[in-house]
mmCIF file of N, CA and C in Angstrom:
data_model
loop_
_atom_site.group_PDB
_atom_site.id
_atom_site.type_symbol
_atom_site.label_atom_id
_atom_site.label_comp_id
_atom_site.label_asym_id
_atom_site.label_seq_id
_atom_site.Cartn_x
_atom_site.Cartn_y
_atom_site.Cartn_z
ATOM 1 N N MET A 23 18.032 -12.054 -1.954
ATOM 2 C CA MET A 23 17.095 -12.131 -0.586
ATOM 3 C C MET A 23 16.030 -9.933 -0.836
ATOM 4 N N ASP A 24 15.393 -10.524 -1.139
ATOM 5 C CA ASP A 24 14.271 -8.674 -1.274
ATOM 6 C C ASP A 24 14.901 -7.367 -0.221
ATOM 7 N N GLU A 25 14.674 -6.232 -0.661
ATOM 8 C CA GLU A 25 14.777 -5.164 0.293
ATOM 9 C C GLU A 25 13.803 -5.754 1.782
ATOM 10 N N LEU A 26 12.738 -5.851 1.689
ATOM 11 C CA LEU A 26 12.101 -6.438 2.926
ATOM 12 C C LEU A 26 12.886 -7.321 4.371
ATOM 13 N N SER A 27 13.357 -8.999 3.414
ATOM 14 C CA SER A 27 14.118 -9.527 4.495
ATOM 15 C C SER A 27 14.979 -9.401 4.903
ATOM 16 N N GLN A 28 15.686 -8.170 4.604
ATOM 17 C CA GLN A 28 17.318 -8.141 4.589
ATOM 18 C C GLN A 28 17.435 -7.706 6.455
ATOM 19 N N LYS A 29 19.024 -7.999 6.788
ATOM 20 C CA LYS A 29 18.648 -7.150 7.875
ATOM 21 C C LYS A 29 19.584 -7.078 8.969
ATOM 22 N N PRO A 30 19.437 -5.860 9.137
ATOM 23 C CA PRO A 30 20.906 -4.483 9.283
ATOM 24 C C PRO A 30 22.375 -5.149 9.824
ATOM 25 N N ASP A 31 22.904 -4.060 8.751
ATOM 26 C CA ASP A 31 24.746 -5.461 9.539
ATOM 27 C C ASP A 31 24.866 -3.770 10.774
ATOM 28 N N ALA A 32 26.344 -3.750 10.927
ATOM 29 C CA ALA A 32 26.601 -2.662 12.579
ATOM 30 C C ALA A 32 26.041 -1.597 12.512
ATOM 31 N N THR A 33 27.208 -1.593 11.189
ATOM 32 C CA THR A 33 26.502 -0.066 10.575
ATOM 33 C C THR A 33 25.459 0.414 10.683
ATOM 34 N N ASP A 34 24.518 -0.082 9.660
ATOM 35 C CA ASP A 34 22.670 0.024 9.599
ATOM 36 C C ASP A 34 22.021 0.631 11.045
ATOM 37 N N ASP A 35 22.826 -0.690 12.279
ATOM 38 C CA ASP A 35 22.647 -0.110 13.113
ATOM 39 C C ASP A 35 22.882 0.715 14.586
ATOM 40 N N GLN A 36 24.249 1.160 14.375
ATOM 41 C CA GLN A 36 24.678 2.661 14.244
ATOM 42 C C GLN A 36 23.620 4.101 14.039
ATOM 43 N N ALA A 37 23.323 4.075 12.425
ATOM 44 C CA ALA A 37 22.938 4.755 11.839
ATOM 45 C C ALA A 37 21.375 5.284 12.541
ATOM 46 N N VAL A 38 20.356 4.022 13.281
ATOM 47 C CA VAL A 38 18.956 4.122 14.211
ATOM 48 C C VAL A 38 19.701 4.811 14.815
ATOM 49 N N HIS A 39 20.425 4.880 16.403
ATOM 50 C CA HIS A 39 21.015 4.768 17.158
ATOM 51 C C HIS A 39 21.019 6.599 16.826
ATOM 52 N N HIS A 40 21.637 6.795 16.058
ATOM 53 C CA HIS A 40 21.889 8.440 15.707
ATOM 54 C C HIS A 40 20.805 9.696 14.863
ATOM 55 N N ALA A 41 19.437 8.644 14.881
ATOM 56 C CA ALA A 41 18.248 9.281 14.049
ATOM 57 C C ALA A 41 17.534 9.438 15.496
ATOM 58 N N TRP A 42 17.820 9.597 17.546
ATOM 59 C CA TRP A 42 17.363 9.378 18.414
ATOM 60 C C TRP A 42 17.801 11.405 18.581
ATOM 61 N N THR A 43 16.594 11.934 19.341
ATOM 62 C CA THR A 43 16.990 13.222 19.681
ATOM 63 C C THR A 43 16.043 12.872 21.134
ATOM 64 N N PRO A 44 16.601 14.172 22.200
ATOM 65 C CA PRO A 44 15.580 14.223 23.244
ATOM 66 C C PRO A 44 13.957 14.005 23.297
ATOM 67 N N ASP A 45 13.254 14.947 21.560
ATOM 68 C CA ASP A 45 12.775 15.646 21.643
ATOM 69 C C ASP A 45 11.937 14.087 20.801
ATOM 70 N N GLY A 46 12.790 12.528 20.266
ATOM 71 C CA GLY A 46 11.823 12.281 20.011
ATOM 72 C C GLY A 46 12.806 11.270 18.277
ATOM 73 N N GLU A 47 12.274 10.692 17.970
ATOM 74 C CA GLU A 47 12.494 9.630 16.848
ATOM 75 C C GLU A 47 12.780 10.439 15.079
ATOM 76 N N VAL A 48 13.884 10.657 15.439
ATOM 77 C CA VAL A 48 13.486 11.522 13.162
ATOM 78 C C VAL A 48 13.282 10.632 12.954
ATOM 79 N N ALA A 49 13.345 11.304 11.202
ATOM 80 C CA ALA A 49 12.525 9.744 10.072
ATOM 81 C C ALA A 49 14.043 9.968 9.557
ATOM 82 N N PRO A 50 14.802 8.351 9.380
ATOM 83 C CA PRO A 50 16.024 8.656 8.367
ATOM 84 C C PRO A 50 15.310 9.441 7.332
ATOM 85 N N PRO A 51 16.798 9.691 7.088
ATOM 86 C CA PRO A 51 16.388 10.425 6.247
ATOM 87 C C PRO A 51 16.953 9.220 3.858
ATOM 88 N N VAL A 52 15.950 10.213 3.045
ATOM 89 C CA VAL A 52 15.274 8.744 1.784
ATOM 90 C C VAL A 52 17.190 8.347 1.119
ATOM 91 N N SER A 53 16.951 7.068 1.241
ATOM 92 C CA SER A 53 18.305 7.067 1.150
ATOM 93 C C SER A 53 18.030 6.373 -1.184
ATOM 94 N N ASP A 54 17.091 6.473 -1.057
ATOM 95 C CA ASP A 54 17.126 5.476 -2.838
ATOM 96 C C ASP A 54 15.707 5.873 -2.810
ATOM 97 N N SER A 55 15.458 6.575 -3.643
ATOM 98 C CA SER A 55 12.751 6.469 -4.116
ATOM 99 C C SER A 55 12.711 4.857 -3.833
ATOM 100 N N VAL A 56 11.655 5.025 -3.096
ATOM 101 C CA VAL A 56 11.288 3.823 -3.605
ATOM 102 C C VAL A 56 10.553 3.629 -5.088
ATOM 103 N N SER A 57 10.043 2.336 -4.845
ATOM 104 C CA SER A 57 10.131 1.756 -5.389
ATOM 105 C C SER A 57 8.636 0.926 -5.311
ATOM 106 N N GLU A 58 7.891 1.301 -6.988
ATOM 107 C CA GLU A 58 6.798 1.031 -7.075
ATOM 108 C C GLU A 58 5.969 -0.366 -7.431
ATOM 109 N N ASP A 59 7.204 -1.052 -7.247
ATOM 110 C CA ASP A 59 6.282 -2.688 -6.447
ATOM 111 C C ASP A 59 6.544 -2.630 -5.292
ATOM 112 N N SER A 60 7.544 -2.830 -4.597
ATOM 113 C CA SER A 60 7.490 -1.975 -2.647
ATOM 114 C C SER A 60 5.528 -1.299 -2.479
ATOM 115 N N VAL A 61 5.716 -0.465 -3.539
ATOM 116 C CA VAL A 61 4.291 -0.039 -2.972
ATOM 117 C C VAL A 61 3.118 -1.116 -3.092
ATOM 118 N N ILE A 62 2.796 -1.936 -4.494
ATOM 119 C CA ILE A 62 1.987 -2.625 -4.952
ATOM 120 C C ILE A 62 2.263 -3.722 -3.672
ATOM 121 N N GLU A 63 3.585 -4.242 -4.076
ATOM 122 C CA GLU A 63 2.949 -5.478 -2.816
ATOM 123 C C GLU A 63 2.947 -5.191 -1.045
ATOM 124 N N ALA A 64 2.846 -3.983 -0.809
ATOM 125 C CA ALA A 64 2.383 -3.767 0.726
ATOM 126 C C ALA A 64 0.622 -3.303 0.719
ATOM 127 N N ILE A 65 0.707 -2.824 -1.186
ATOM 128 C CA ILE A 65 -0.891 -2.676 -0.733
ATOM 129 C C ILE A 65 -1.087 -4.567 -1.219
ATOM 130 N N ALA A 66 -1.590 -5.399 -1.620
ATOM 131 C CA ALA A 66 -1.438 -5.936 -1.525
ATOM 132 C C ALA A 66 -1.118 -7.400 -0.989
ATOM 133 N N THR A 67 -0.817 -6.539 -0.025
ATOM 134 C CA THR A 67 -1.350 -7.982 1.334
ATOM 135 C C THR A 67 -2.147 -6.865 2.376
ATOM 136 N N VAL A 68 -2.884 -5.914 1.730
ATOM 137 C CA VAL A 68 -4.523 -5.462 1.627
ATOM 138 C C VAL A 68 -5.866 -6.338 1.617
ATOM 139 N N TYR A 69 -6.595 -7.116 2.665
ATOM 140 C CA TYR A 69 -7.235 -7.556 1.888
ATOM 141 C C TYR A 69 -9.097 -7.025 2.347
ATOM 142 N N ASP A 70 -9.842 -7.110 1.138
ATOM 143 C CA ASP A 70 -10.643 -7.071 1.882
ATOM 144 C C ASP A 70 -11.879 -7.283 2.753
ATOM 145 N N PRO A 71 -12.446 -7.600 4.149
ATOM 146 C CA PRO A 71 -12.494 -9.037 4.884
ATOM 147 C C PRO A 71 -13.804 -9.865 4.508
ATOM 148 N N GLU A 72 -14.348 -8.950 3.223
ATOM 149 C CA GLU A 72 -15.145 -10.106 2.810
ATOM 150 C C GLU A 72 -15.476 -11.082 1.092
ATOM 151 N N ILE A 73 -13.852 -10.273 1.212
ATOM 152 C CA ILE A 73 -13.642 -10.741 0.023
ATOM 153 C C ILE A 73 -12.239 -11.272 -0.539
ATOM 154 N N PRO A 74 -12.586 -12.548 -0.889
ATOM 155 C CA PRO A 74 -10.682 -13.514 -0.705
ATOM 156 C C PRO A 74 -9.524 -12.724 -2.011
ATOM 157 N N VAL A 75 -9.683 -11.582 -1.711
ATOM 158 C CA VAL A 75 -8.720 -11.344 -2.850
ATOM 159 C C VAL A 75 -8.304 -10.057 -2.187
ATOM 160 N N ASN A 76 -6.670 -9.789 -2.476
ATOM 161 C CA ASN A 76 -6.047 -8.753 -1.555
ATOM 162 C C ASN A 76 -6.717 -7.430 -2.877
ATOM 163 N N ILE A 77 -7.022 -6.470 -2.596
ATOM 164 C CA ILE A 77 -7.516 -5.432 -2.897
ATOM 165 C C ILE A 77 -7.052 -4.929 -3.976
ATOM 166 N N TYR A 78 -5.365 -4.992 -4.316
ATOM 167 C CA TYR A 78 -4.770 -4.907 -5.677
ATOM 168 C C TYR A 78 -5.723 -5.466 -6.605
ATOM 169 N N GLU A 79 -4.919 -7.404 -6.754
ATOM 170 C CA GLU A 79 -6.444 -7.860 -7.597
ATOM 171 C C GLU A 79 -7.555 -7.508 -7.818
ATOM 172 N N LEU A 80 -7.842 -7.063 -6.944
ATOM 173 C CA LEU A 80 -9.388 -6.829 -7.085
ATOM 174 C C LEU A 80 -9.887 -5.753 -7.982
ATOM 175 N N GLY A 81 -8.118 -4.782 -8.554
ATOM 176 C CA GLY A 81 -9.043 -3.844 -8.627
ATOM 177 C C GLY A 81 -9.094 -2.591 -8.117
ATOM 178 N N LEU A 82 -9.155 -2.043 -7.484
ATOM 179 C CA LEU A 82 -9.216 -1.130 -6.864
ATOM 180 C C LEU A 82 -8.897 0.053 -6.257
ATOM 181 N N ILE A 83 -7.261 -0.433 -6.642
ATOM 182 C CA ILE A 83 -5.785 1.225 -6.906
ATOM 183 C C ILE A 83 -6.171 1.054 -8.351
ATOM 184 N N TYR A 84 -6.427 2.755 -8.162
ATOM 185 C CA TYR A 84 -6.038 2.770 -9.514
ATOM 186 C C TYR A 84 -5.495 4.344 -9.400
ATOM 187 N N ALA A 85 -4.594 4.410 -8.726
ATOM 188 C CA ALA A 85 -3.526 5.238 -9.016
ATOM 189 C C ALA A 85 -2.859 4.897 -7.488
ATOM 190 N N VAL A 86 -0.836 4.710 -7.978
ATOM 191 C CA VAL A 86 -0.293 5.515 -7.215
ATOM 192 C C VAL A 86 0.736 6.438 -7.372
ATOM 193 N N ASP A 87 0.626 7.194 -7.050
ATOM 194 C CA ASP A 87 2.256 8.617 -6.806
ATOM 195 C C ASP A 87 3.072 8.282 -6.584
ATOM 196 N N ILE A 88 4.339 7.728 -6.545
ATOM 197 C CA ILE A 88 5.615 8.271 -5.829
ATOM 198 C C ILE A 88 6.364 9.364 -5.644
ATOM 199 N N ALA A 89 6.700 10.210 -5.098
ATOM 200 C CA ALA A 89 7.663 11.429 -4.997
ATOM 201 C C ALA A 89 8.965 11.274 -4.757
ATOM 202 N N ASP A 90 9.820 11.797 -5.324
ATOM 203 C CA ASP A 90 11.128 12.032 -5.459
ATOM 204 C C ASP A 90 11.466 11.751 -3.637
ATOM 205 N N ASP A 91 10.967 12.559 -2.250
ATOM 206 C CA ASP A 91 11.325 13.006 -1.181
ATOM 207 C C ASP A 91 10.146 11.769 -0.185
ATOM 208 N N GLY A 92 9.682 10.092 -0.632
ATOM 209 C CA GLY A 92 9.042 9.811 -0.361
ATOM 210 C C GLY A 92 7.345 9.808 0.213
ATOM 211 N N LYS A 93 7.207 10.254 -0.263
ATOM 212 C CA LYS A 93 5.939 10.800 -0.567
ATOM 213 C C LYS A 93 5.072 9.907 -0.869
ATOM 214 N N ILE A 94 3.962 8.824 -0.649
ATOM 215 C CA ILE A 94 3.287 8.439 -1.851
ATOM 216 C C ILE A 94 1.430 9.431 -1.344
ATOM 217 N N LYS A 95 0.296 9.235 -2.833
ATOM 218 C CA LYS A 95 -0.145 9.532 -3.299
ATOM 219 C C LYS A 95 -1.127 7.571 -3.776
ATOM 220 N N VAL A 96 -2.009 7.384 -3.250
ATOM 221 C CA VAL A 96 -3.493 6.810 -4.350
ATOM 222 C C VAL A 96 -4.488 7.241 -3.313
ATOM 223 N N GLU A 97 -4.881 6.513 -5.146
ATOM 224 C CA GLU A 97 -6.132 6.890 -4.908
ATOM 225 C C GLU A 97 -6.966 5.570 -5.683
ATOM 226 N N MET A 98 -8.158 5.457 -4.453
ATOM 227 C CA MET A 98 -8.249 3.676 -4.377
ATOM 228 C C MET A 98 -10.163 4.352 -3.995
ATOM 229 N N THR A 99 -10.837 3.092 -4.755
ATOM 230 C CA THR A 99 -12.060 3.035 -4.563
ATOM 231 C C THR A 99 -12.738 1.135 -4.314
ATOM 232 N N LEU A 100 -14.219 1.759 -4.237
ATOM 233 C CA LEU A 100 -14.445 0.436 -3.065
ATOM 234 C C LEU A 100 -15.018 0.363 -4.429
ATOM 235 N N THR A 101 -15.853 -1.013 -4.353
ATOM 236 C CA THR A 101 -16.332 -2.687 -5.016
ATOM 237 C C THR A 101 -17.781 -1.724 -4.961
ATOM 238 N N ALA A 102 -18.119 -0.920 -3.386
ATOM 239 C CA ALA A 102 -19.996 -0.076 -3.325
ATOM 240 C C ALA A 102 -19.062 0.746 -2.511
ATOM 241 N N PRO A 103 -20.427 1.677 -3.056
ATOM 242 C CA PRO A 103 -20.026 3.921 -2.580
ATOM 243 C C PRO A 103 -20.587 2.532 -0.574
ATOM 244 N N GLY A 104 -21.284 1.728 -0.069
ATOM 245 C CA GLY A 104 -22.075 1.028 0.929
ATOM 246 C C GLY A 104 -21.219 -0.407 1.690
ATOM 247 N N CYS A 105 -20.317 -0.169 1.257
ATOM 248 C CA CYS A 105 -18.971 -0.998 1.797
ATOM 249 C C CYS A 105 -19.669 -0.568 2.672
ATOM 250 N N PRO A 106 -18.872 -2.161 3.356
ATOM 251 C CA PRO A 106 -18.961 -1.479 5.033
ATOM 252 C C PRO A 106 -18.089 -2.147 5.244
ATOM 253 N N SER A 107 -17.128 -1.599 4.522
ATOM 254 C CA SER A 107 -14.998 -1.886 4.902
ATOM 255 C C SER A 107 -14.503 -0.094 4.795
ATOM 256 N N ALA A 108 -15.918 -0.007 4.418
ATOM 257 C CA ALA A 108 -15.566 2.020 3.321
ATOM 258 C C ALA A 108 -14.216 2.794 4.661
ATOM 259 N N GLN A 109 -14.619 2.645 5.739
ATOM 260 C CA GLN A 109 -13.719 3.425 6.951
ATOM 261 C C GLN A 109 -12.484 2.995 6.844
ATOM 262 N N GLU A 110 -12.448 1.550 6.696
ATOM 263 C CA GLU A 110 -11.237 0.906 7.252
ATOM 264 C C GLU A 110 -9.630 0.320 6.011
ATOM 265 N N LEU A 111 -10.505 0.799 5.230
ATOM 266 C CA LEU A 111 -9.523 -0.504 4.046
ATOM 267 C C LEU A 111 -8.717 0.670 3.225
ATOM 268 N N PRO A 112 -8.720 1.993 3.535
ATOM 269 C CA PRO A 112 -8.219 3.424 3.155
ATOM 270 C C PRO A 112 -6.768 3.930 4.409
ATOM 271 N N VAL A 113 -7.490 2.976 5.796
ATOM 272 C CA VAL A 113 -6.928 3.116 7.102
ATOM 273 C C VAL A 113 -5.505 1.631 6.357
ATOM 274 N N MET A 114 -6.753 0.422 6.050
ATOM 275 C CA MET A 114 -5.263 -0.608 6.116
ATOM 276 C C MET A 114 -4.508 -0.016 5.516
ATOM 277 N N VAL A 115 -4.334 0.571 3.600
ATOM 278 C CA VAL A 115 -3.418 0.275 2.493
ATOM 279 C C VAL A 115 -2.525 2.000 2.798
ATOM 280 N N ARG A 116 -3.072 2.428 4.385
ATOM 281 C CA ARG A 116 -2.007 4.062 4.033
ATOM 282 C C ARG A 116 -1.016 3.355 5.681
ATOM 283 N N GLU A 117 -1.545 2.171 6.302
ATOM 284 C CA GLU A 117 -0.251 1.421 7.533
ATOM 285 C C GLU A 117 0.898 0.337 6.188
ATOM 286 N N ALA A 118 0.327 -0.408 5.676
ATOM 287 C CA ALA A 118 0.328 -1.257 4.588
ATOM 288 C C ALA A 118 1.578 -0.645 4.485
ATOM 289 N N ILE A 119 1.718 0.126 3.520
ATOM 290 C CA ILE A 119 2.396 1.881 2.915
ATOM 291 C C ILE A 119 3.823 2.165 4.119
ATOM 292 N N MET A 120 3.869 2.861 4.905
ATOM 293 C CA MET A 120 3.621 3.726 5.751
ATOM 294 C C MET A 120 5.261 2.746 6.054
ATOM 295 N N VAL A 121 5.350 0.663 6.195
ATOM 296 C CA VAL A 121 6.282 0.724 6.853
ATOM 297 C C VAL A 121 7.547 0.013 5.844
ATOM 298 N N VAL A 122 6.925 0.145 4.367
ATOM 299 C CA VAL A 122 7.903 0.088 3.314
ATOM 300 C C VAL A 122 8.926 0.973 3.044
ATOM 301 N N PRO A 123 10.644 0.579 2.906
ATOM 302 C CA PRO A 123 11.486 0.948 3.539
ATOM 303 C C PRO A 123 11.587 2.718 2.015
ATOM 304 N N GLY A 124 11.990 3.574 3.197
ATOM 305 C CA GLY A 124 11.876 4.916 2.327
ATOM 306 C C GLY A 124 10.548 5.563 2.242
ATOM 307 N N VAL A 125 9.620 5.384 2.047
ATOM 308 C CA VAL A 125 8.117 6.322 2.242
ATOM 309 C C VAL A 125 8.162 7.289 3.285
ATOM 310 N N THR A 126 7.353 8.351 3.062
ATOM 311 C CA THR A 126 7.344 9.348 4.223
ATOM 312 C C THR A 126 6.688 9.884 5.334
ATOM 313 N N ALA A 127 5.689 9.862 3.753
ATOM 314 C CA ALA A 127 4.281 9.775 4.418
ATOM 315 C C ALA A 127 3.244 9.384 2.833
ATOM 316 N N CYS A 128 2.345 9.374 3.465
ATOM 317 C CA CYS A 128 0.795 8.300 1.933
ATOM 318 C C CYS A 128 -0.428 8.823 2.170
ATOM 319 N N ASP A 129 -1.159 9.428 1.497
ATOM 320 C CA ASP A 129 -2.696 10.142 2.343
ATOM 321 C C ASP A 129 -3.030 9.131 0.854
ATOM 322 N N VAL A 130 -3.922 8.267 0.931
ATOM 323 C CA VAL A 130 -4.538 7.465 0.795
ATOM 324 C C VAL A 130 -6.279 8.552 0.639
ATOM 325 N N GLU A 131 -6.740 7.962 -0.443
ATOM 326 C CA GLU A 131 -7.618 9.143 -0.610
ATOM 327 C C GLU A 131 -9.484 7.803 -1.940
ATOM 328 N N THR A 132 -9.960 7.989 -1.063
ATOM 329 C CA THR A 132 -11.982 7.020 -1.689
ATOM 330 C C THR A 132 -12.479 7.906 -2.621
ATOM 331 N N VAL A 133 -12.154 7.216 -4.194
ATOM 332 C CA VAL A 133 -12.400 8.086 -5.497
ATOM 333 C C VAL A 133 -13.619 7.631 -5.934
ATOM 334 N N TRP A 134 -14.168 7.723 -6.430
ATOM 335 C CA TRP A 134 -15.552 7.093 -7.196
ATOM 336 C C TRP A 134 -16.036 7.110 -7.902
ATOM 337 N N ASP A 135 -14.853 7.322 -9.236
ATOM 338 C CA ASP A 135 -14.702 7.735 -10.261
ATOM 339 C C ASP A 135 -13.463 7.419 -11.260
ATOM 340 N N PRO A 136 -13.687 6.711 -11.893
ATOM 341 C CA PRO A 136 -14.888 5.623 -12.824
ATOM 342 C C PRO A 136 -14.971 4.507 -11.267
ATOM 343 N N PRO A 137 -17.032 4.518 -11.634
ATOM 344 C CA PRO A 137 -16.999 3.425 -10.489
ATOM 345 C C PRO A 137 -16.821 1.562 -11.085
ATOM 346 N N TRP A 138 -16.004 1.397 -9.849
ATOM 347 C CA TRP A 138 -15.290 0.276 -10.013
ATOM 348 C C TRP A 138 -16.424 -1.085 -10.637
ATOM 349 N N ASP A 139 -15.500 -2.217 -11.030
ATOM 350 C CA ASP A 139 -16.974 -2.854 -11.576
ATOM 351 C C ASP A 139 -15.508 -4.288 -12.305
ATOM 352 N N MET A 140 -16.857 -5.390 -12.315
ATOM 353 C CA MET A 140 -15.579 -6.389 -12.173
ATOM 354 C C MET A 140 -14.547 -6.789 -13.561
ATOM 355 N N SER A 141 -14.903 -6.174 -13.952
ATOM 356 C CA SER A 141 -14.470 -6.178 -14.835
ATOM 357 C C SER A 141 -12.266 -5.125 -14.843
ATOM 358 N N ARG A 142 -12.047 -4.707 -14.577
ATOM 359 C CA ARG A 142 -10.911 -4.035 -13.252
ATOM 360 C C ARG A 142 -10.068 -5.496 -12.574
ATOM 361 N N MET A 143 -11.274 -6.704 -11.736
ATOM 362 C CA MET A 143 -10.592 -6.981 -11.363
ATOM 363 C C MET A 143 -8.882 -7.777 -12.554
ATOM 364 N N SER A 144 -8.405 -8.288 -11.646
ATOM 365 C CA SER A 144 -6.633 -9.340 -12.548
ATOM 366 C C SER A 144 -7.504 -10.448 -13.045
ATOM 367 N N ASP A 145 -6.932 -11.832 -13.936
ATOM 368 C CA ASP A 145 -7.339 -12.679 -14.447
ATOM 369 C C ASP A 145 -7.807 -13.331 -12.797
ATOM 370 N N GLU A 146 -5.713 -13.804 -12.341
ATOM 371 C CA GLU A 146 -6.390 -14.172 -10.356
ATOM 372 C C GLU A 146 -7.086 -13.882 -9.477
ATOM 373 N N ALA A 147 -7.751 -13.126 -9.697
ATOM 374 C CA ALA A 147 -8.704 -12.515 -8.296
ATOM 375 C C ALA A 147 -10.188 -13.912 -9.202
ATOM 376 N N ARG A 148 -9.703 -13.575 -11.060
ATOM 377 C CA ARG A 148 -11.392 -13.277 -11.360
ATOM 378 C C ARG A 148 -11.882 -15.092 -11.374
ATOM 379 N N LEU A 149 -9.860 -15.737 -11.108
ATOM 380 C CA LEU A 149 -9.570 -17.414 -10.289
ATOM 381 C C LEU A 149 -10.482 -17.517 -9.440
ATOM 382 N N ALA A 150 -10.088 -16.630 -8.706
ATOM 383 C CA ALA A 150 -10.403 -17.682 -7.239
ATOM 384 C C ALA A 150 -11.188 -17.068 -6.303
ATOM 385 N N MET A 151 -12.506 -16.478 -6.954
ATOM 386 C CA MET A 151 -13.267 -15.412 -7.376
ATOM 387 C C MET A 151 -14.442 -16.977 -7.676
ATOM 388 N N ASN A 152 -13.992 -17.783 -8.158
ATOM 389 C CA ASN A 152 -14.701 -18.540 -9.454
ATOM 390 C C ASN A 152 -15.833 -17.569 -10.613
ATOM 391 N N MET A 153 -15.082 -16.407 -11.352
ATOM 392 C CA MET A 153 -16.263 -14.969 -11.265
ATOM 393 C C MET A 153 -15.620 -14.970 -12.843
ATOM 394 N N PHE A 154 -14.970 -16.496 -13.627
ATOM 395 C CA PHE A 154 -14.682 -16.915 -15.315
ATOM 396 C C PHE A 154 -16.097 -16.403 -16.241
#
């Protein structure tokens, strides 16, 4: 069973209750480092609304840096500077990553160098888009 589908036991539930203060919820301590696989899985849930392939398989993610304190930095690009989803895709990436256990913060930066081209697509993306 992967870590995203595990149900908390009574001990975990009690720890959640201790994370509250009169000022609001306190972020739980980072118990283990965040895995790159779990961040990539989260990113792969984000799709460009105009393309039926997730943005990871499209090759739009250039870098994922994971700090020991759970802070994530992502460098991504878009298929074109005039992409109609230019404002929403980075926000969608950030929101997807923030639900990964252990993530404390996420910064998503859109970069244009190097420019994206179809050679960055995975074989799965090429097959899905019939671009072989």
